[in-house]
Coordinates of C-alpha atoms in Angstrom, one line a residue:
M1 CA 128.9 190.6 103.6
S2 CA 130.4 189.3 100.2
Q3 CA 132.7 192.0 99.2
T4 CA 136.0 191.9 100.9
L5 CA 137.0 194.5 103.0
D6 CA 139.7 195.9 104.6
P7 CA 140.2 195.2 108.6
V8 CA 140.5 199.3 109.3
T9 CA 137.1 199.2 107.0
A10 CA 135.3 196.8 108.3
E11 CA 136.2 197.9 112.0
H12 CA 134.3 200.9 110.6
V13 CA 131.4 198.8 109.5
R14 CA 130.9 198.0 112.4
Q15 CA 131.3 200.8 114.2
A16 CA 128.5 202.6 112.3
A17 CA 125.9 199.4 112.7
N18 CA 126.7 200.2 116.3
R19 CA 125.3 203.8 115.9
L20 CA 122.7 202.6 114.4
A21 CA 122.0 200.3 116.8
D22 CA 121.6 202.8 119.3
E23 CA 119.7 204.8 116.8
F24 CA 117.0 202.2 116.7
A25 CA 117.3 200.8 120.4
G26 CA 114.1 199.5 121.8
I27 CA 113.1 199.3 118.3
Y28 CA 115.1 196.8 116.2
S29 CA 117.5 194.7 117.7
K30 CA 121.3 195.4 117.5
E31 CA 122.3 191.9 114.7
T32 CA 118.6 193.2 113.1
I33 CA 121.0 196.0 112.2
E34 CA 123.9 194.3 111.6
R35 CA 122.2 192.6 109.0
F36 CA 121.0 195.6 107.3
I37 CA 124.4 197.0 107.3
A38 CA 125.8 193.8 105.7
E39 CA 122.6 193.8 103.3
S40 CA 123.0 197.9 102.6
S41 CA 127.0 197.3 102.0
D42 CA 126.6 194.4 99.4
Q43 CA 123.1 195.9 97.5
L44 CA 125.7 199.1 97.2
G45 CA 127.7 196.8 94.8
G46 CA 131.7 196.6 95.4
T47 CA 132.7 199.1 92.7
R48 CA 132.8 201.7 95.0
I49 CA 135.7 202.7 97.4
N50 CA 136.5 200.7 100.2
V51 CA 136.7 204.3 102.1
F52 CA 133.4 205.4 101.6
V53 CA 131.5 201.5 102.2
P54 CA 131.1 203.0 106.3
V55 CA 129.5 206.1 105.9
L56 CA 127.3 205.0 102.2
A57 CA 126.3 202.1 104.3
Y58 CA 125.3 203.5 106.8
R59 CA 123.1 206.2 105.8
F60 CA 121.9 203.6 103.3
A61 CA 120.8 201.2 106.2
R62 CA 119.5 203.9 107.7
E63 CA 116.8 204.4 105.5
R64 CA 116.0 201.0 104.6
L65 CA 115.9 200.9 108.9
R66 CA 113.5 204.1 109.3
A67 CA 111.3 202.5 106.2
T68 CA 110.8 199.6 107.4
A69 CA 110.1 200.9 110.6
K70 CA 107.5 203.1 109.2
V71 CA 105.9 200.1 107.3
E72 CA 105.3 197.8 110.4
G73 CA 104.0 200.5 113.0
L74 CA 107.3 201.1 115.5
L75 CA 108.1 204.4 113.2
V76 CA 105.0 206.8 113.2
T77 CA 105.5 210.2 111.2
D78 CA 102.9 212.7 109.9
E79 CA 105.0 213.6 107.1
P80 CA 103.7 212.3 104.0
E81 CA 106.3 210.4 102.3
V82 CA 107.7 210.6 98.2
L83 CA 110.0 208.1 96.0
F84 CA 111.0 209.0 93.1
V85 CA 112.7 206.4 90.5
C86 CA 114.3 206.4 87.7
V87 CA 116.8 204.1 86.3
H88 CA 120.2 205.3 88.0
N89 CA 119.6 207.5 90.0
A90 CA 121.8 209.7 89.0
G91 CA 119.7 212.5 87.4
R92 CA 116.0 212.8 87.4
S93 CA 115.1 210.8 90.4
Q94 CA 118.5 213.1 92.5
M95 CA 117.1 216.3 91.2
A96 CA 113.2 215.6 92.0
A97 CA 114.8 214.6 95.5
G98 CA 116.7 217.4 96.0
L99 CA 113.7 220.2 95.1
V100 CA 111.2 218.6 97.3
K101 CA 112.7 218.3 100.5
L102 CA 113.7 222.7 99.3
R103 CA 110.4 223.2 98.2
S104 CA 109.2 221.9 101.5
E105 CA 111.5 223.4 104.0
G106 CA 111.4 219.7 105.1
H107 CA 108.3 218.7 105.3
I108 CA 108.4 215.6 102.8
H109 CA 111.0 213.2 103.9
V110 CA 111.6 211.7 100.1
R111 CA 113.7 209.3 99.0
S112 CA 115.6 208.0 95.7
A113 CA 116.5 205.3 94.4
G114 CA 117.1 203.5 91.0
S115 CA 116.6 200.1 88.8
S116 CA 119.4 199.7 87.8
P117 CA 122.1 202.5 90.1
G118 CA 125.0 204.0 88.2
D119 CA 128.2 204.5 90.2
E120 CA 127.9 208.5 90.7
I121 CA 125.4 211.5 90.4
N122 CA 126.0 213.1 87.3
P123 CA 128.1 216.0 87.3
A124 CA 126.2 218.2 85.5
V125 CA 123.0 217.5 87.6
R126 CA 125.5 218.4 90.2
E127 CA 126.1 222.2 89.3
A128 CA 122.5 222.6 87.8
M129 CA 121.0 221.8 91.5
T130 CA 124.4 223.5 93.3
E131 CA 123.4 227.2 91.4
I132 CA 119.4 226.9 92.9
G133 CA 120.6 226.7 96.4
V134 CA 120.2 222.6 96.4
D135 CA 124.0 220.7 97.6
L136 CA 123.6 216.6 95.7
S137 CA 127.8 216.1 97.4
E138 CA 126.5 213.7 100.0
E139 CA 124.2 212.2 98.1
F140 CA 124.8 208.9 95.7
P141 CA 122.8 206.6 93.8
K142 CA 121.3 203.8 95.9
P143 CA 119.6 200.7 94.7
L144 CA 115.4 200.3 94.4
T145 CA 114.3 198.1 98.1
D146 CA 110.9 196.8 98.2
E147 CA 111.0 199.0 102.5
F148 CA 111.1 202.1 99.8
V149 CA 107.9 201.7 98.7
R150 CA 106.0 199.9 100.9
A151 CA 107.3 202.9 103.0
A152 CA 106.6 205.6 100.6
D153 CA 102.6 207.5 100.0
V154 CA 103.6 208.8 96.7
V155 CA 106.0 206.7 94.7
I156 CA 106.9 208.9 91.2
T157 CA 109.1 206.9 88.1
M158 CA 110.6 208.3 85.5
G159 CA 111.7 206.0 82.4
C160 CA 112.1 202.9 84.9
G161 CA 109.4 201.2 83.7
D162 CA 107.5 198.5 85.3
A163 CA 110.9 198.0 87.5
C164 CA 108.6 199.2 90.8
P165 CA 106.5 196.9 92.6
I166 CA 102.9 197.4 92.8
Y167 CA 100.9 198.3 96.4
P168 CA 97.3 198.2 96.6
G169 CA 96.7 202.1 98.5
K170 CA 99.4 204.1 97.6
R171 CA 99.4 206.8 94.5
Y172 CA 102.2 206.1 91.7
E173 CA 102.6 208.4 88.7
D174 CA 105.8 208.1 85.8
W175 CA 106.9 211.5 85.0
E176 CA 107.6 211.7 81.6
L177 CA 111.0 213.9 81.1
D178 CA 114.3 213.6 79.3
D179 CA 117.3 212.3 80.7
P180 CA 119.9 213.9 81.5
A181 CA 123.1 211.8 81.4
G182 CA 125.3 213.1 78.2
Q183 CA 123.3 216.1 78.3
D184 CA 125.0 219.6 78.7
L185 CA 124.6 221.5 81.6
V186 CA 121.9 223.8 79.8
T187 CA 119.8 221.3 78.5
V188 CA 120.2 220.1 82.2
R189 CA 118.8 222.9 83.2
R190 CA 115.9 222.9 81.2
I191 CA 115.1 219.3 82.7
R192 CA 115.5 220.5 85.9
D193 CA 113.4 223.4 86.2
E194 CA 110.5 220.7 84.3
I195 CA 110.9 219.0 87.3
D196 CA 111.1 221.9 89.6
T197 CA 107.3 222.6 88.3
R198 CA 105.7 219.4 88.6
V199 CA 107.9 219.5 92.2
Q200 CA 106.2 222.5 93.2
A201 CA 102.9 221.4 92.2
L202 CA 103.3 218.2 94.2
V203 CA 104.4 220.0 97.7
G204 CA 101.4 222.7 98.0
E205 CA 99.0 219.3 97.5
L206 CA 100.2 217.0 100.2
L207 CA 100.7 220.1 102.2
A208 CA 97.6 221.8 102.0

């Protein structure tokens, strides 16, 4: 782990690795879990306050492990998987992921990521989503990883160009949407509603 953690935070990270080792027992070794935790902590960057490192590294590593297990055939699920990618994973992709969870009632596994993730989710985005019953308070910008793309059935990009690797057999779409960064709440609501229209069509198609 390249970033320097104080002893208390480092112990919390070790505890997080132990929880994941229990969850993925029989699938991945403790050494593999520890490697994922260390890589995830590094990928999240050193700008975050250390107190948040254990919980964010745990969540990020858990999603990476689930994605890897699916790709390797070690985790079988009937749920379709969707990945939303934008630049900062602080606006459009977070709204889209939250809306998929809402409209699919949890029947679609969804992830979001950024080609150059920011430090926090746009506050106006959080507010606009709260208005329709989607809580983003526990979400955070995450970097795009290869296993996320490989595990997805549908990959939807939003203004991130060719940052997303292409794998045969996957469905790729690019949604042209305004960036909510720096916009007022009224504009963010409009973008949210445009995304919602597309999401509802996608959910209807995937769950038909």
